mmCIF file of N, CA and C in Angstrom:
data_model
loop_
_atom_site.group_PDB
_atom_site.id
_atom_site.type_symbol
_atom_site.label_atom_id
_atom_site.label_comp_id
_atom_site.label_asym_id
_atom_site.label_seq_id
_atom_site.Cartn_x
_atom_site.Cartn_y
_atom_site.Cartn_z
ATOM 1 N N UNK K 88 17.089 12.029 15.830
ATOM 2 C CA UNK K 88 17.903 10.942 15.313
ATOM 3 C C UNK K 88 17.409 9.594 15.818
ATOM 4 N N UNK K 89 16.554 9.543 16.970
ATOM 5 C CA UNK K 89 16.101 8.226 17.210
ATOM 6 C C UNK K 89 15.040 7.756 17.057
ATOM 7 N N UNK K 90 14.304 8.794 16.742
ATOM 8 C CA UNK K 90 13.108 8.451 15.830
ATOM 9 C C UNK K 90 12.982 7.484 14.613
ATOM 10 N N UNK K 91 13.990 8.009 14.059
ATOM 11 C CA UNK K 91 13.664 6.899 12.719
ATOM 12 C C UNK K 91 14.737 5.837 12.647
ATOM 13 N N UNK K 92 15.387 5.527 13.703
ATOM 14 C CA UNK K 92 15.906 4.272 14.252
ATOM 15 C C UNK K 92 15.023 3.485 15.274
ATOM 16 N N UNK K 93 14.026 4.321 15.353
ATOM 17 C CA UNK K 93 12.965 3.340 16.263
ATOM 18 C C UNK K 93 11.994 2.796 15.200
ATOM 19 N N UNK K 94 11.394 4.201 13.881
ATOM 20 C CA UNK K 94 10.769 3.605 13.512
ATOM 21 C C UNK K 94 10.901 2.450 12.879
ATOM 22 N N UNK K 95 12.303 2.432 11.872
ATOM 23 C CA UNK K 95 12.831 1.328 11.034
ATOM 24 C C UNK K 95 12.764 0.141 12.126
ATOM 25 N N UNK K 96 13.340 0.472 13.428
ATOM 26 C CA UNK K 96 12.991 -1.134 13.951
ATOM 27 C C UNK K 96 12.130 -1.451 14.415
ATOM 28 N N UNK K 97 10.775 -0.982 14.327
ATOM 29 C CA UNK K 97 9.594 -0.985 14.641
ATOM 30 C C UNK K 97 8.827 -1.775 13.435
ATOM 31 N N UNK K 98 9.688 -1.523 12.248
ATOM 32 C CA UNK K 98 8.719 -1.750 10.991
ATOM 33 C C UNK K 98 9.444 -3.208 11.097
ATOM 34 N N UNK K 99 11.177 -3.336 11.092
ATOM 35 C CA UNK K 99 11.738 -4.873 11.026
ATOM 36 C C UNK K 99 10.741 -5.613 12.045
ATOM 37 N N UNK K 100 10.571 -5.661 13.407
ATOM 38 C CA UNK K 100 10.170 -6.571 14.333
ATOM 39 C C UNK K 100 8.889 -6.999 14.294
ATOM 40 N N UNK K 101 7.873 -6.201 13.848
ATOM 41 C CA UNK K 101 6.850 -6.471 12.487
ATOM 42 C C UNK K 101 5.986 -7.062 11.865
ATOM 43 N N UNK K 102 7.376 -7.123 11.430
ATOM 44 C CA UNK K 102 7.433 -8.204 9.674
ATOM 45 C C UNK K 102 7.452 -7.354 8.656
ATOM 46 N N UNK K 103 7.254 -5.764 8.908
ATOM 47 C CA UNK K 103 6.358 -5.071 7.549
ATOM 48 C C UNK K 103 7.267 -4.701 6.894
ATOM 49 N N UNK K 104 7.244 -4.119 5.776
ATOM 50 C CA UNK K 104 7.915 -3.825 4.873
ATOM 51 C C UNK K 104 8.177 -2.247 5.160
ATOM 52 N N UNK K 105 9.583 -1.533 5.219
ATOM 53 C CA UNK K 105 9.945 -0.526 5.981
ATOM 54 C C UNK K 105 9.492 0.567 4.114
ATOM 55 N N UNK K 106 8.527 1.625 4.164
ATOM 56 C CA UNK K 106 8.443 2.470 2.821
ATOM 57 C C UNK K 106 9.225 2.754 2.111
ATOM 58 N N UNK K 107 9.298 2.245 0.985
ATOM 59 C CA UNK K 107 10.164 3.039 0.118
ATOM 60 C C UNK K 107 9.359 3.449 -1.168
ATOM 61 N N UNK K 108 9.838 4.567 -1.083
ATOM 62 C CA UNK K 108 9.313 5.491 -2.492
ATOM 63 C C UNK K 108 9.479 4.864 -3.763
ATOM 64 N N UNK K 109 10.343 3.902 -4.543
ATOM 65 C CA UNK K 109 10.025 2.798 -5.386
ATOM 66 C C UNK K 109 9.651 1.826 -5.119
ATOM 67 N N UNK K 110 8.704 1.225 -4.404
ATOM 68 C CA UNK K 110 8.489 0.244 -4.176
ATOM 69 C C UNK K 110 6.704 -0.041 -4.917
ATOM 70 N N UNK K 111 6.956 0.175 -6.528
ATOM 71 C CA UNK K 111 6.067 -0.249 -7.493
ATOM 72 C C UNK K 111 5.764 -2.010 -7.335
ATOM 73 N N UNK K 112 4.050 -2.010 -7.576
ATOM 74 C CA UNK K 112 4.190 -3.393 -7.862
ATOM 75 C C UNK K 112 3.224 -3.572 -9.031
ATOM 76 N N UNK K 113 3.277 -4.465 -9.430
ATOM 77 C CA UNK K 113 2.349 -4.857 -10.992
ATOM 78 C C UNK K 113 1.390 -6.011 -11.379
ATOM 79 N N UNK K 114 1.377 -6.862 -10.126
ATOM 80 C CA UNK K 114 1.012 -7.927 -9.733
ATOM 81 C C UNK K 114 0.398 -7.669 -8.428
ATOM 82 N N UNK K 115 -1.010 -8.061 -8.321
ATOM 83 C CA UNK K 115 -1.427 -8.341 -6.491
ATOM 84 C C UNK K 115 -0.382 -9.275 -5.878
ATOM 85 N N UNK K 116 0.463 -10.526 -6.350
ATOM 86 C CA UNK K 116 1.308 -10.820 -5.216
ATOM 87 C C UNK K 116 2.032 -10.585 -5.246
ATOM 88 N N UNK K 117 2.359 -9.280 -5.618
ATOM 89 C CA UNK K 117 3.754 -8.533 -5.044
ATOM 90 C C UNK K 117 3.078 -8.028 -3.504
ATOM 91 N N UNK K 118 1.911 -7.803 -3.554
ATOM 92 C CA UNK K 118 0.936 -7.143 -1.998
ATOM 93 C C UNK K 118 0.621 -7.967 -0.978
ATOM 94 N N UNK K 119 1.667 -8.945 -0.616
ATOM 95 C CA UNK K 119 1.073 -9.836 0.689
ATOM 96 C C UNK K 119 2.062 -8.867 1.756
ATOM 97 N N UNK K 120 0.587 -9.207 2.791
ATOM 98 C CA UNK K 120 1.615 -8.299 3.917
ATOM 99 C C UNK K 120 0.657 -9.003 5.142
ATOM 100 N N UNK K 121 1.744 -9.537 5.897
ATOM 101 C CA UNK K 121 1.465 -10.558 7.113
ATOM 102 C C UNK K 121 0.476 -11.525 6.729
ATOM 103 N N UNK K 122 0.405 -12.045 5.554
ATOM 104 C CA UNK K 122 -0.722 -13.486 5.055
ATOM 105 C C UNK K 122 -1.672 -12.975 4.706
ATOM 106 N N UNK K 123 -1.792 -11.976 4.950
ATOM 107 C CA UNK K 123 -2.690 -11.493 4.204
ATOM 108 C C UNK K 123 -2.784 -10.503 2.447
ATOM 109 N N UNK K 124 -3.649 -11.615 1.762
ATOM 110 C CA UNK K 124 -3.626 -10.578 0.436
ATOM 111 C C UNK K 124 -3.997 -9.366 -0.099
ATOM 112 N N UNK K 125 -3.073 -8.393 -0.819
ATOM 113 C CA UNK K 125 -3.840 -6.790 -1.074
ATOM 114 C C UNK K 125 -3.906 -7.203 -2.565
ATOM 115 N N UNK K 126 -4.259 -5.905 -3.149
ATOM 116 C CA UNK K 126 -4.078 -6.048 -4.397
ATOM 117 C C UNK K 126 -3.114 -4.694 -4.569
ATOM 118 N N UNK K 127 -2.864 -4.926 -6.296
ATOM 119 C CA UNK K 127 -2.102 -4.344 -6.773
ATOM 120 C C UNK K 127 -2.971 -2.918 -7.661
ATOM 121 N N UNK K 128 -2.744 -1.634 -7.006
ATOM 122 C CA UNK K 128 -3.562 -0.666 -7.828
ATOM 123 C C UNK K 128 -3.194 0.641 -7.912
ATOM 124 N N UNK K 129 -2.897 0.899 -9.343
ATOM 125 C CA UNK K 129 -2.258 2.255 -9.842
ATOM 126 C C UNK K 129 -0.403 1.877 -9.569
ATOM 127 N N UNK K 130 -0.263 0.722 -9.338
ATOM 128 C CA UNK K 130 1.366 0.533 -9.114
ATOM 129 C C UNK K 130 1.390 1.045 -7.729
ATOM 130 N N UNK K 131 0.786 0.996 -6.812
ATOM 131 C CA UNK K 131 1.150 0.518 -5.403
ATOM 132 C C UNK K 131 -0.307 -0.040 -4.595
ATOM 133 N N UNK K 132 0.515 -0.864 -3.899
ATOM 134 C CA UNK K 132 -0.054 -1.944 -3.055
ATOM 135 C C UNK K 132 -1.464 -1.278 -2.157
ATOM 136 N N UNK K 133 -2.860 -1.891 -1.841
ATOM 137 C CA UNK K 133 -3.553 -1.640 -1.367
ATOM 138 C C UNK K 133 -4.335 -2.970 -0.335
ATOM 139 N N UNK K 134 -4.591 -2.603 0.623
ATOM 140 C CA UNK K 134 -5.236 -3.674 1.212
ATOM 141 C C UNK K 134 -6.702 -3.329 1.996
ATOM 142 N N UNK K 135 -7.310 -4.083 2.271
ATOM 143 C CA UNK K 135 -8.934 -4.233 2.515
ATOM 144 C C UNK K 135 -9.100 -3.088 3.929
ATOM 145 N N UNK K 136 -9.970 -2.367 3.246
ATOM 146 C CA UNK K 136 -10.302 -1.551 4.337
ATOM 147 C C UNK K 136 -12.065 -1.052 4.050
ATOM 148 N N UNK K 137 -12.916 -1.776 4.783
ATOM 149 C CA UNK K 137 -13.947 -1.575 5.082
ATOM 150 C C UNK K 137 -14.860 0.129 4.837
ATOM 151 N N UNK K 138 -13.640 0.805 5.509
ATOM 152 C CA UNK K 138 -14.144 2.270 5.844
ATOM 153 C C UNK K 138 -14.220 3.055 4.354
ATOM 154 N N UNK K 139 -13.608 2.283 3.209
ATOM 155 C CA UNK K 139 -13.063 3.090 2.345
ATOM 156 C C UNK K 139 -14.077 2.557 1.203
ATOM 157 N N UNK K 140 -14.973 4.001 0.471
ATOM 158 C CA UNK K 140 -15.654 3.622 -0.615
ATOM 159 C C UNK K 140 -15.664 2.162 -1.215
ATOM 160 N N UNK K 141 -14.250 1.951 -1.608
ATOM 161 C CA UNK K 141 -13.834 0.824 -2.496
ATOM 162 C C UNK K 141 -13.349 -0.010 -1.977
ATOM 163 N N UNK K 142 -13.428 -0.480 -0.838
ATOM 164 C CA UNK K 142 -12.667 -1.553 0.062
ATOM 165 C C UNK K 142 -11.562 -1.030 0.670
ATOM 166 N N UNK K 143 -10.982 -0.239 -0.806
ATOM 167 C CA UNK K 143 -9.484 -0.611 -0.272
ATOM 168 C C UNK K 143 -8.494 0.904 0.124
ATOM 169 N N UNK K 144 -7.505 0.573 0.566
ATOM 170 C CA UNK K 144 -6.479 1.608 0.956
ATOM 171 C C UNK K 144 -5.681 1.004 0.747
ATOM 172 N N UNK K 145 -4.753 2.343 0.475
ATOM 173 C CA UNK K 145 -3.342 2.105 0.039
ATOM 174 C C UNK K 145 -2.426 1.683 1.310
ATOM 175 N N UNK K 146 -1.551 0.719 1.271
ATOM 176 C CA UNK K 146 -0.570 0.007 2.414
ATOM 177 C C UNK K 146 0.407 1.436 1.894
ATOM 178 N N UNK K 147 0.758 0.802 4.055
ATOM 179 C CA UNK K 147 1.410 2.088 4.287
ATOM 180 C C UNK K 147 3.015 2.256 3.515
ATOM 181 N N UNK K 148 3.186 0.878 2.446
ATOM 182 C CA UNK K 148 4.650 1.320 1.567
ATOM 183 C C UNK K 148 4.042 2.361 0.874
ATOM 184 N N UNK K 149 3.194 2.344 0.280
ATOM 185 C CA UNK K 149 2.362 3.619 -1.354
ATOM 186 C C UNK K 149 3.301 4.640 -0.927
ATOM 187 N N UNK K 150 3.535 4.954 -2.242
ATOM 188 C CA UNK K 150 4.357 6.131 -2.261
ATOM 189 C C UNK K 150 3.754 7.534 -2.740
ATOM 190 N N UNK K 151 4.269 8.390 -3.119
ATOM 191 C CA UNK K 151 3.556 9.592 -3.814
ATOM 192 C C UNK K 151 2.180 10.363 -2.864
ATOM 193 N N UNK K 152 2.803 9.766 -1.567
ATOM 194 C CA UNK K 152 1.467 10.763 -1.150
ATOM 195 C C UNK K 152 0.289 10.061 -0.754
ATOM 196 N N UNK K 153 0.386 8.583 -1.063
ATOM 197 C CA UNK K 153 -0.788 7.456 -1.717
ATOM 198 C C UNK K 153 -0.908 6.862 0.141
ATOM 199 N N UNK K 154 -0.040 6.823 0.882
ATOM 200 C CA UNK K 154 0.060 6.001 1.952
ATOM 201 C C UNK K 154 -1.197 6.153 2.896
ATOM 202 N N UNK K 155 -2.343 5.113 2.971
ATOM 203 C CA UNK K 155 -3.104 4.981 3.786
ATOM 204 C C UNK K 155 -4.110 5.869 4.011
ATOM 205 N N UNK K 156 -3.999 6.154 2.075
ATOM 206 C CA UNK K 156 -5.457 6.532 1.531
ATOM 207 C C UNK K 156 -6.488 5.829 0.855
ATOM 208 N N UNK K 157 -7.303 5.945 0.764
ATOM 209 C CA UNK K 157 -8.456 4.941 -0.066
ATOM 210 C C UNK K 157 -7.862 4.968 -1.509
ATOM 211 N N UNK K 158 -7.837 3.676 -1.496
ATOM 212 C CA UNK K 158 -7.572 3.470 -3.343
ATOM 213 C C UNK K 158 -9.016 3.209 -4.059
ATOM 214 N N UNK K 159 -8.959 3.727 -5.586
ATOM 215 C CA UNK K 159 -10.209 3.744 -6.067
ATOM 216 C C UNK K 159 -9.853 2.195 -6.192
ATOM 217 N N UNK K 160 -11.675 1.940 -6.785
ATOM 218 C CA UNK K 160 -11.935 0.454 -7.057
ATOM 219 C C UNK K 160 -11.348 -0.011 -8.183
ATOM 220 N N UNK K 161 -11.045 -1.139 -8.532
ATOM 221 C CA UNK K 161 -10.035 -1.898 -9.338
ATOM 222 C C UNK K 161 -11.368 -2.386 -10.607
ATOM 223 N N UNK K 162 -10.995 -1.668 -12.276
ATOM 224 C CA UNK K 162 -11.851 -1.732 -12.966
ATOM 225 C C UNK K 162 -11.958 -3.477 -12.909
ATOM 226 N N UNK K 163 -13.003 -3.707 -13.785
ATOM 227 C CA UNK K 163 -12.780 -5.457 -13.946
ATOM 228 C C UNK K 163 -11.923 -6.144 -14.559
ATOM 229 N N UNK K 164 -11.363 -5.327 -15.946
ATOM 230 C CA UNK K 164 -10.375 -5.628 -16.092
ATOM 231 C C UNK K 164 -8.517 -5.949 -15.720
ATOM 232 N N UNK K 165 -8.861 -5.598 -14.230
ATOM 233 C CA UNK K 165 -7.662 -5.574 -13.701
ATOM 234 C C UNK K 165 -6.878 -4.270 -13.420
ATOM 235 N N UNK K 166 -7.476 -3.529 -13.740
ATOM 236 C CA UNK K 166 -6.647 -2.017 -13.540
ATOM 237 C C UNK K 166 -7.310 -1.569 -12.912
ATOM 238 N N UNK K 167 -7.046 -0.028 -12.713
ATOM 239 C CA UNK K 167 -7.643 0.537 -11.553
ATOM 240 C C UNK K 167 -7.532 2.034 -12.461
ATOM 241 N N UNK K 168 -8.856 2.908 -11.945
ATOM 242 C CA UNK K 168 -8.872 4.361 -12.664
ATOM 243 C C UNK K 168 -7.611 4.806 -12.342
ATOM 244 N N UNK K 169 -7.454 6.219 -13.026
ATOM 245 C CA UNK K 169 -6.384 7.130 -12.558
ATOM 246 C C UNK K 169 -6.514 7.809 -11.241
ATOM 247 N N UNK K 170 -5.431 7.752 -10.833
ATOM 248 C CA UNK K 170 -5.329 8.596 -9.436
ATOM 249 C C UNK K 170 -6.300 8.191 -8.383
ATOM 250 N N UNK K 171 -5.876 8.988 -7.183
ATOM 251 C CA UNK K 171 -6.364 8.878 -5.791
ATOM 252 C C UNK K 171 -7.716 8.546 -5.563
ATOM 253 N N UNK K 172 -8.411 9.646 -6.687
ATOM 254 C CA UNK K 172 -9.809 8.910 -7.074
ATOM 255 C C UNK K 172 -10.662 8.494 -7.457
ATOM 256 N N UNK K 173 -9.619 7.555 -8.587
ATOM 257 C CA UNK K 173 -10.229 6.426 -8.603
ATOM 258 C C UNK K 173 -10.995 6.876 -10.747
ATOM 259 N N UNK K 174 -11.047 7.980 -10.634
ATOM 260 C CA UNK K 174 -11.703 8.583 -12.322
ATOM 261 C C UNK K 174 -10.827 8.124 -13.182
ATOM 262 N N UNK K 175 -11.666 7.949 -14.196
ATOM 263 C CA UNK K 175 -11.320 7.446 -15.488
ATOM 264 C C UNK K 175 -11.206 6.415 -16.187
#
């Protein structure tokens, strides 16, 4: 039981945004997290991560499983393939 009264106030003191499983976005600035910009891909938030094929990983709101996995690369047109990786 105090686990996830630590974590929630772990995530408030922060700044971050505590996960929630709807927390779709459709726009990259729905993805600022501490001044810094992510983008927006597959409808949840991703931010710059070096280690990851495509820059990026999914911020730890992504839902579905998605949390603080590599997101595929974002076509040019603004979208991003289907799924985790990144095809289609």
């Amino acid at each position: 039981m105090r686990l996830p009264v630590l974590l929630v106030s772990i995530f408030l003191v922060a700044g971050c945004k505590v996960p929630d499983p709807n927390n779709h976005c459709v726009h990259d600035d729905a993805c600022v997290f501490q001044g810094f910009q992510g983008r927006c891909v597959n409808t949840w938030c991703a931010v710059q991560d070096d280690s990851c094929p495509s820059g990026l990983r999914y911020h730890d709101t992504a839902g579905s499983g998605l949390s603080r996995l590599c997101a595929p690369a974002p076509r040019p047109d603004g979208g991003a393939g289907r799924g985790p990786g990144g095809a289609g």
